[in-house]
Structures are given as C-alpha cells and as structure tokens.
Coordinates of C-alpha atoms in Angstrom, one line a residue:
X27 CA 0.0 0.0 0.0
X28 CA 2.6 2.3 0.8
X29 CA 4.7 1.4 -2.7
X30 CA 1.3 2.0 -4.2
X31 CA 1.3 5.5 -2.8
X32 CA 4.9 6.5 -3.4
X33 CA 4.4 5.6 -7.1
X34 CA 0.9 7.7 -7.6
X35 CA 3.3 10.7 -5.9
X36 CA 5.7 10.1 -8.8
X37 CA 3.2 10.0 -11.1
X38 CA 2.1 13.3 -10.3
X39 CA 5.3 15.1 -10.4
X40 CA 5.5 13.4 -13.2
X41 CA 2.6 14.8 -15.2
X42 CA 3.1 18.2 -13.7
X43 CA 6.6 18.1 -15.0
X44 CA 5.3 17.6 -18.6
X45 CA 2.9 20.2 -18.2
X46 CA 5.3 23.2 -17.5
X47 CA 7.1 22.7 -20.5
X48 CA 4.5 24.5 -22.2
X49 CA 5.3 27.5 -19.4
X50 CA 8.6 27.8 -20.4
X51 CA 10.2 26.2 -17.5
X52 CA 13.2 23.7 -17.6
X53 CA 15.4 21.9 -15.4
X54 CA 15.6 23.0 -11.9
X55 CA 13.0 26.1 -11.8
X56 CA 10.6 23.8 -13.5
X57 CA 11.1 21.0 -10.7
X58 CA 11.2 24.2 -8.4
X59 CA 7.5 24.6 -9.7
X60 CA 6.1 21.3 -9.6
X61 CA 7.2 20.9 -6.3
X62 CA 5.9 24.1 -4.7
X63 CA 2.6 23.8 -6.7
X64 CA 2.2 20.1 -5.5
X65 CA 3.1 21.2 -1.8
X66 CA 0.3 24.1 -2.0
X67 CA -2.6 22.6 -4.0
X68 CA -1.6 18.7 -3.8
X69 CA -2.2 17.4 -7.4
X70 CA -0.5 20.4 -9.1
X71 CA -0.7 18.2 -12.1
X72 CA -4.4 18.3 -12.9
X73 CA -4.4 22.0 -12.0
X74 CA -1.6 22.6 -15.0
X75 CA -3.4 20.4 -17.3
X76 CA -6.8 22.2 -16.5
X77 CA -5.5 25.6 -17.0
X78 CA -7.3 28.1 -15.2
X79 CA -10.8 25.7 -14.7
X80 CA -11.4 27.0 -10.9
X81 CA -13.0 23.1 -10.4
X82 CA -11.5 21.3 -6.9
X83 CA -10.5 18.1 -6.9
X84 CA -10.5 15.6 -4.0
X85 CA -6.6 16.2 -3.3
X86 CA -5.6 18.5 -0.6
X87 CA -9.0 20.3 -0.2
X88 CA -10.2 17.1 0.6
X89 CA -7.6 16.5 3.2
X90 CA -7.8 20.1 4.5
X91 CA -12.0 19.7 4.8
X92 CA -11.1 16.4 6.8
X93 CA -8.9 17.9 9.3
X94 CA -11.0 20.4 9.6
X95 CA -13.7 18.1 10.7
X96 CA -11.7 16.4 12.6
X97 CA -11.2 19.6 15.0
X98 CA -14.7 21.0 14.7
X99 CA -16.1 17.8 16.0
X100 CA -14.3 18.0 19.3
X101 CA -15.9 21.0 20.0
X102 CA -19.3 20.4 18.1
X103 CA -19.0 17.3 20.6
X104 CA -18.9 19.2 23.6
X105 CA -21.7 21.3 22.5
X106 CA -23.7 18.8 22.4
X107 CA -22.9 17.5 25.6
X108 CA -24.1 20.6 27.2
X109 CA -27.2 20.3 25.2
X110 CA -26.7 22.3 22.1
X111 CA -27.0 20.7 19.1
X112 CA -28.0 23.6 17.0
X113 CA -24.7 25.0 17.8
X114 CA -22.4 22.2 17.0
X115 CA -24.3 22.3 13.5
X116 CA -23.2 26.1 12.9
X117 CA -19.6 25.3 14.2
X118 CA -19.1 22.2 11.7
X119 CA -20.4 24.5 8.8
X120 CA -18.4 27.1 9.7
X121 CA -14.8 25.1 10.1
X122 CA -15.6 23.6 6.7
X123 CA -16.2 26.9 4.9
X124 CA -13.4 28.6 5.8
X125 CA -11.3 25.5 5.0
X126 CA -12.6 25.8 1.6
X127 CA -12.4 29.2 1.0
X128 CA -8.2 28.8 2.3
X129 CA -7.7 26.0 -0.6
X130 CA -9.6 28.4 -2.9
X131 CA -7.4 31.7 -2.1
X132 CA -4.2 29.2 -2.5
X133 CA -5.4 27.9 -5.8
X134 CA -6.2 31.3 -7.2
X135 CA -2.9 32.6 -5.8
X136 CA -1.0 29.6 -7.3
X137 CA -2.8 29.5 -11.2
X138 CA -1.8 33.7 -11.3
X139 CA 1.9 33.0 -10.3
X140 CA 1.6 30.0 -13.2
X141 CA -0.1 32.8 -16.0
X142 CA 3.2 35.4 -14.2
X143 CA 5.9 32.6 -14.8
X144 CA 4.2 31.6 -18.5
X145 CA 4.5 35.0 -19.3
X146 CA 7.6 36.1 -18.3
X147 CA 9.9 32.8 -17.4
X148 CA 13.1 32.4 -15.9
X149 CA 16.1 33.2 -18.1
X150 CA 18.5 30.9 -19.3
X151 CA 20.8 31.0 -16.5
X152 CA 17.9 30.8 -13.6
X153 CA 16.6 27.7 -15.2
X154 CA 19.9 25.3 -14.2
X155 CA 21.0 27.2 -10.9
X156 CA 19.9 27.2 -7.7
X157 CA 18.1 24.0 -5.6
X158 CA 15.7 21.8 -7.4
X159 CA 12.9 22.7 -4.5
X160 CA 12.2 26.2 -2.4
X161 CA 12.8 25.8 0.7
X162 CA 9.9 24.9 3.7
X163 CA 10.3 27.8 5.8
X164 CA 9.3 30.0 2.6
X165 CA 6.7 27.6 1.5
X166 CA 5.3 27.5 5.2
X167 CA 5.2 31.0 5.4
X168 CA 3.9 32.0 1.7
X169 CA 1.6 29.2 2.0
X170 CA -0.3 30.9 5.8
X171 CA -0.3 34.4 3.7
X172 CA -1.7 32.6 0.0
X173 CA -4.5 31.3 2.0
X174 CA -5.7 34.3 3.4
X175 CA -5.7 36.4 0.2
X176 CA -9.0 36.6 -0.7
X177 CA -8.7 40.1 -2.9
X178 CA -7.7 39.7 -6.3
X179 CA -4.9 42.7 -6.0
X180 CA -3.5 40.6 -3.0
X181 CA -3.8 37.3 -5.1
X182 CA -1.5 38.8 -7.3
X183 CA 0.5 40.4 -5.1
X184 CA 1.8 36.8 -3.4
X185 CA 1.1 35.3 -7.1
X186 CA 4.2 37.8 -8.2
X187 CA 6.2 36.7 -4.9
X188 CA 5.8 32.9 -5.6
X189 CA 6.9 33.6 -9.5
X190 CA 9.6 35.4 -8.3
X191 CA 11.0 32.5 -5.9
X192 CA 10.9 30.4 -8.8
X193 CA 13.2 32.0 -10.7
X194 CA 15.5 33.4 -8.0
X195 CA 15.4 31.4 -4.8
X196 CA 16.3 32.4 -1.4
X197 CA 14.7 36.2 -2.5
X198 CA 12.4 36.6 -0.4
X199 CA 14.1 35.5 3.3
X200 CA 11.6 35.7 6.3
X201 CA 12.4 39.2 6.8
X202 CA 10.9 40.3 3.7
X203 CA 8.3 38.3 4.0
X204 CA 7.8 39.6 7.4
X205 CA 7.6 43.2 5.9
X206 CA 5.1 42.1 2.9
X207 CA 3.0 41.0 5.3
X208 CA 2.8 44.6 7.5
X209 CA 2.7 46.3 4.7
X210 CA -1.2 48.0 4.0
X211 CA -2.8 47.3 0.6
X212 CA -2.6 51.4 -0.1
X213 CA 1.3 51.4 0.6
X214 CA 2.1 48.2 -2.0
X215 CA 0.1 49.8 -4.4
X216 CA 2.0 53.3 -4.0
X217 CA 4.9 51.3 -3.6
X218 CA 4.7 48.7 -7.1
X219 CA 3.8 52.0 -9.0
X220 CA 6.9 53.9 -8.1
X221 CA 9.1 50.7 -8.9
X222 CA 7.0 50.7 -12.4
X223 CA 9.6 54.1 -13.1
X224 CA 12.8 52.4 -11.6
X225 CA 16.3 52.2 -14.1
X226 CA 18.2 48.9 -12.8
X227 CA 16.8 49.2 -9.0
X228 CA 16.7 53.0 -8.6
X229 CA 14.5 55.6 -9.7
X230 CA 14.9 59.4 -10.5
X231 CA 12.5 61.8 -8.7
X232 CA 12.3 63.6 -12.1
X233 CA 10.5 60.4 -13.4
X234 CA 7.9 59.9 -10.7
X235 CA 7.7 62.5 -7.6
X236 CA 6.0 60.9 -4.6
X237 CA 4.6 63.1 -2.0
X238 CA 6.0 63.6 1.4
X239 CA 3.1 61.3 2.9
X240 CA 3.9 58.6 0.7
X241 CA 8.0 58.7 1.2
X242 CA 7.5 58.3 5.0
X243 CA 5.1 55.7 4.9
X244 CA 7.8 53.6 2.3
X245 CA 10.6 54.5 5.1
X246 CA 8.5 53.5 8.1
X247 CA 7.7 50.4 6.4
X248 CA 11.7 49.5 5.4
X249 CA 10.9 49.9 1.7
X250 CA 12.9 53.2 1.0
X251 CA 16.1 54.2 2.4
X252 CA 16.2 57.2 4.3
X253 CA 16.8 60.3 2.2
X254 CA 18.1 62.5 4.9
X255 CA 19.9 65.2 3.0
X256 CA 19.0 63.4 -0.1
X257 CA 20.1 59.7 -2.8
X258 CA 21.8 60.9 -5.5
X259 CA 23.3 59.0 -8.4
X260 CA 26.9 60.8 -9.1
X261 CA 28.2 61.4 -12.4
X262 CA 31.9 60.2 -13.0
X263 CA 34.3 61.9 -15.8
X264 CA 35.1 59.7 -18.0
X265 CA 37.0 59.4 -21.8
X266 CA 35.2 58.2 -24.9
X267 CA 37.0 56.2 -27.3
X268 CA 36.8 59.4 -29.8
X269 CA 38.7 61.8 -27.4
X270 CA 36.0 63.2 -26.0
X271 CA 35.1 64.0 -22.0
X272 CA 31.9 62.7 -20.6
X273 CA 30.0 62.4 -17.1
X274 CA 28.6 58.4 -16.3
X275 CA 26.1 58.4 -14.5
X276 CA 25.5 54.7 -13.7
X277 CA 22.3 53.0 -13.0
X278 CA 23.9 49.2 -12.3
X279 CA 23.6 48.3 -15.8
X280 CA 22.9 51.0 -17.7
X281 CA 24.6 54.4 -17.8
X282 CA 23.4 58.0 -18.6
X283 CA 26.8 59.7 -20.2
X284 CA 26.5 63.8 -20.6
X285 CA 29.3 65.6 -22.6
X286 CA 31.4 67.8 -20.4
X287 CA 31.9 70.9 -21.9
X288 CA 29.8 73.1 -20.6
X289 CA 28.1 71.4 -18.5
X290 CA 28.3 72.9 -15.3
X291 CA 27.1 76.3 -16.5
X292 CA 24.0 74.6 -18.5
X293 CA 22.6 72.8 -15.5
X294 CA 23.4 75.9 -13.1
X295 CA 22.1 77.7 -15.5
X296 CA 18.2 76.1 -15.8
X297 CA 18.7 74.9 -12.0
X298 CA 18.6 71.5 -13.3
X299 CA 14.7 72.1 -12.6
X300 CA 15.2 69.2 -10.7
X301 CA 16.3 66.4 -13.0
X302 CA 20.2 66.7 -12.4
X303 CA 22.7 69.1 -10.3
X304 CA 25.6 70.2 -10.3
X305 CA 27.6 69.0 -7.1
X306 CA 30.5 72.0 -6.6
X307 CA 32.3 70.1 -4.1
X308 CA 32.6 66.9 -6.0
X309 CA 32.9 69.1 -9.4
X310 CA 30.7 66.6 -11.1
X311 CA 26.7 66.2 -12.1
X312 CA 24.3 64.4 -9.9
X313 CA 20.7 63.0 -10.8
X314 CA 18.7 62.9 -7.1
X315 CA 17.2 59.5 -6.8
X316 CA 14.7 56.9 -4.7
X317 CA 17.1 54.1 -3.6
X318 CA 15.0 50.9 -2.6
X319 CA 15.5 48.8 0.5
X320 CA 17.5 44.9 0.5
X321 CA 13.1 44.7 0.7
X322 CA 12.1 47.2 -1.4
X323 CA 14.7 46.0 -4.0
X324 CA 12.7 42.5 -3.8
X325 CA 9.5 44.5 -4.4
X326 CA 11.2 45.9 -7.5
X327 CA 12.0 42.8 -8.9
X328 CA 8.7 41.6 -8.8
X329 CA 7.2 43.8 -11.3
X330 CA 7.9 44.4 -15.3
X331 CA 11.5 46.1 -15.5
X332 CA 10.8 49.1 -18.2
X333 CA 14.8 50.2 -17.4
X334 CA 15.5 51.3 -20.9
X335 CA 12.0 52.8 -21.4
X336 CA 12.7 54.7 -18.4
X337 CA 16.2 55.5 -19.6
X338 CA 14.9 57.0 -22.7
X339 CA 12.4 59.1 -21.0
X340 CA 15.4 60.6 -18.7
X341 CA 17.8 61.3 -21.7
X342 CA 14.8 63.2 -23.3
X343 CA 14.3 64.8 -19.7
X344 CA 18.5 65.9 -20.0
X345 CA 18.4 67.1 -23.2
X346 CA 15.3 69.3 -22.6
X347 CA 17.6 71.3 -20.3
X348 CA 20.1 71.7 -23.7
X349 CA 22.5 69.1 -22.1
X350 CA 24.1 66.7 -24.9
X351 CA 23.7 62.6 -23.8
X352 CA 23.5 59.3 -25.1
X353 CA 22.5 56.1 -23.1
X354 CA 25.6 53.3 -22.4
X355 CA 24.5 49.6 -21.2
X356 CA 26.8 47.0 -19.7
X357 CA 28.3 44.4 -22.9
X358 CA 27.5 41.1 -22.1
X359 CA 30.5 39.3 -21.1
X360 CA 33.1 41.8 -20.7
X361 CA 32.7 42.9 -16.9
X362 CA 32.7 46.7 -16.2
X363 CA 32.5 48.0 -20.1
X364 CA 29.8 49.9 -21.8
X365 CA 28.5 50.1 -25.0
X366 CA 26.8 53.0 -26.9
X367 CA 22.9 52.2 -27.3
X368 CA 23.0 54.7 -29.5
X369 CA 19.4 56.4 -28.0

C-alpha cells in the first residue's frame, strides 16, 4: 500500500513536470514549480493540465475539509454535551467553509503565479541554478499568507512573490516576507507603481515624484532608504574612445553619459529644474534619486522592468535642459564595459 502510494506521488510530479514545459520552465526552476505547486494545491498536475478551470478536486482540499472536521467535532461534541446541538451544527459548517475558501485563495494565488511565470519565465541561466525545491520555511510562510488572500490585488501580489522564488530562490528571506505582510494594501500599491519608473533598482524623482506622505510611509515600512539630505546617483568623468570628455552616471547596468563641456554652467544655469545638479564640491553632475531597501529592491523585482524605457524618458528629460547625452549599457560578457545604445 505504501509502494502504491509512493508511485501515484511520482506519477504526479511526473505529469506536472510535462505540463510546465509549455510555461517555459526547464530543469531546476521547473522541478522548483512542480514541487511548490504540488506542496500548495496537492495534485499540481491536474491543476496545469486544466488551466485556469477553478474546479477542486478531491486532493488536498479534501484533506484540509477532513482535518477540519476532525477539529470541529471536538468541540461540536462538547456542545452537544451541554445540550446544544444547533450550535455544534453552525460550528461544523463554519470550520468547513473557511477550510474551503483557504484552498480556494491558494489555488487562485498559485494559477496567477503560473499565467506570471508563462509570461515572463526564468532566463537561461535561472533555469539550471539554484536548488531543485524552495525551501519549507518559505513555503510554510507564503503558503499561511496565499490562504488568506481573498482580494484579487492581494492574489496577485503573493502570485508575483511565488513567480519570483521560482526564478530566483532564497529572494524573499523571512524578513521580507515579514515586511510584505505589515505592509497596507494602499502602501504596496503606492509602492509597485513607483518601482514601475525604476532604471536597474533605482529611480529618479524627475520620473515619478512621490509626496511627502507617501516617502514616509515607504521608510517607516523598510521599503525606502532614508533620504536624509537626499540619494543621489553621481556622475563620473570619463574618456570616450573618440577623445571626448563625458560624465557616467551609472544606473547598475545602464549608464546615462552627458558631454562635459559646458556642463556645469547649462545645468546651473536652468537649475537643473530638478532632473540633475551640479555638485560644486565633488565638481561633477548628480541626478537625485529613490534608492529601494534589500526589501524594497525585492518589491522591485517583482514587477515588469521598463529600465530602458525609463532611460529613454530621462535622456529626453536631460536634453530638454540643452544638455548633450547618449545612453551606455553594460556588454554582455566583458565585466565593467559599456557600450553605446545609440538612443
């Protein structure tokens, strides 16, 4: 009997294995998948195969309902003992709803993270590193927060978190997941639409200005770093291959380069108007900045990274103020080099 059962397990991974190729998932974030999907909804298998058909099998709803039962009866027991039956009726049908409605939550939570990873899957190099499972403290903890998601901008919200772990694990630790918990629905939303203006993790105040209201509620909630007298991204000089003198500005792996001649008077001269300064003591340009928490960073990450859209939008920004830029991005392969985009 218990052979019996070991093989239907393996059966299931099995079938849930062949229906994430069509997601784009392969080696270990597709067995990082099955298992996590298996672990939250039990037969992940028929749920992949059944895309998005919100029908409930007998798997772990059926064992959640049980154990449910199990509990309720102790205490529908004793209420009948003292004589109310009516009661124990209400308290049976009450410990069996809300086990339904926690599998429900899960398997919404779960089938968005599947359309999240289908959509935008792991790249080349996520797919072969990393373990071949997540890890039970993250599962144990996602899985308490899944169930009690009922609202669909919540649902997505933990759907973007699982998708995430998939690709990258070990992302979200327990003290990010700790914070995503505290934090109110108001501040994520404030929150995921700054990181929608973010260039490679940071994001300039010329692109998005939040208000005072919503920069202390990001710091009090760990998501932003304390400004204080202000983040700024400094420009550093730097020689083109044709002779001539620029300012980099980096943003990780992208760079913002703006000719040196000049420059100084045609930023002091406009007052930047709050896209970029000049910096007397450090004699170089500075563009003032958001900078994300280790947390916020995570945040970040979970959303659609529009880096060089953004980029584009601050060069046009730059050049408004008559300054002359182009955009540089990291080369693939050779560490520490830029090349010219030619934006």
């Amino acid at each position: 009997m218990h052979d019996d059962s070991k093989n239907e397990e393996i059966s299931v991974s099995v079938k849930a294995s062949k229906e994430l190729t069509g997601f784009g998932l392969e080696a270990k974030a597709k067995s990082r998948a099955v298992s996590a999907f298996d672990r939250l909804i039990g037969d992940g298998a028929s749920y992949l195969g059944n895309y998005f058909r919100r029908s409930v099998s007998e798997n772990q709803s059926d064992i959640e309902a049980k154990a449910a039962l199990k509990s309720a009866a102790v205490t529908a027991l004793a209420a009948e003992v003292l004589g109310n039956p009516e009661l124990a009726a209400d308290i049976l049908g009450i410990e069996l709803s809300q086990a339904a409605r926690r599998h429900s939550n899960k398997e919404s939570v779960v089938l968005a993270a599947m359309e999240q990873l289908k959509i935008a899957p792991p790249s080349d190099a996520q797919q072969n590193d990393g373990p071949e499972a997540l890890s039970e403290d993250f599962l144990n903890r996602f899985e308490r927060h899944a169930e009690d998601a009922s609202a669909d901008n919540i649902q997505e919200k933990w759907a973007s978190v699982l998708a995430s772990e998939v690709r990258q694990p070990g992302t979200f630790n327990n003290r990010v997941m700790r914070i995503l918990d505290e934090v109110d629905v108001e501040t994520a939303m404030d929150f995921n639409k700054l990181s929608g203006f973010q260039i490679s993790g940071s994001v300039p105040k010329c692109l998005h200005k939040i208000t005072f209201s919503e920069e202390a509620r990001f710091e009090e909630y760990g998501l932003l770093k304390v400004s204080g007298l202000g983040v700024v991204n400094s420009g550093l000089a730097l020689l083109m291959e044709d002779g001539s003198e620029f300012f980099c500005v980096k943003f990780e792996n992208l760079a913002i380069v703006v000719k040196s001649l000049d420059v100084e008077a045609t930023i002091n001269k406009r007052k930047g108007q709050g896209v970029i300064f000049w910096n007397d003591l450090r004699n170089a340009p500075e563009i003032p900045v958001y900078l994300p928490t280790t947390a916020g960073a995570c945040l970040f990450g979970i959303v659609e990274d529009k880096s060089v859209e953004n980029a584009k939008r601050l060069l046009e920004e730059l050049r408004e103020l008559g300054l002359e830029v182009r955009l540089l991005k990291a080369e693939s392969g050779r560490d520490g080099e830029f090349v010219d985009t030619m934006f």
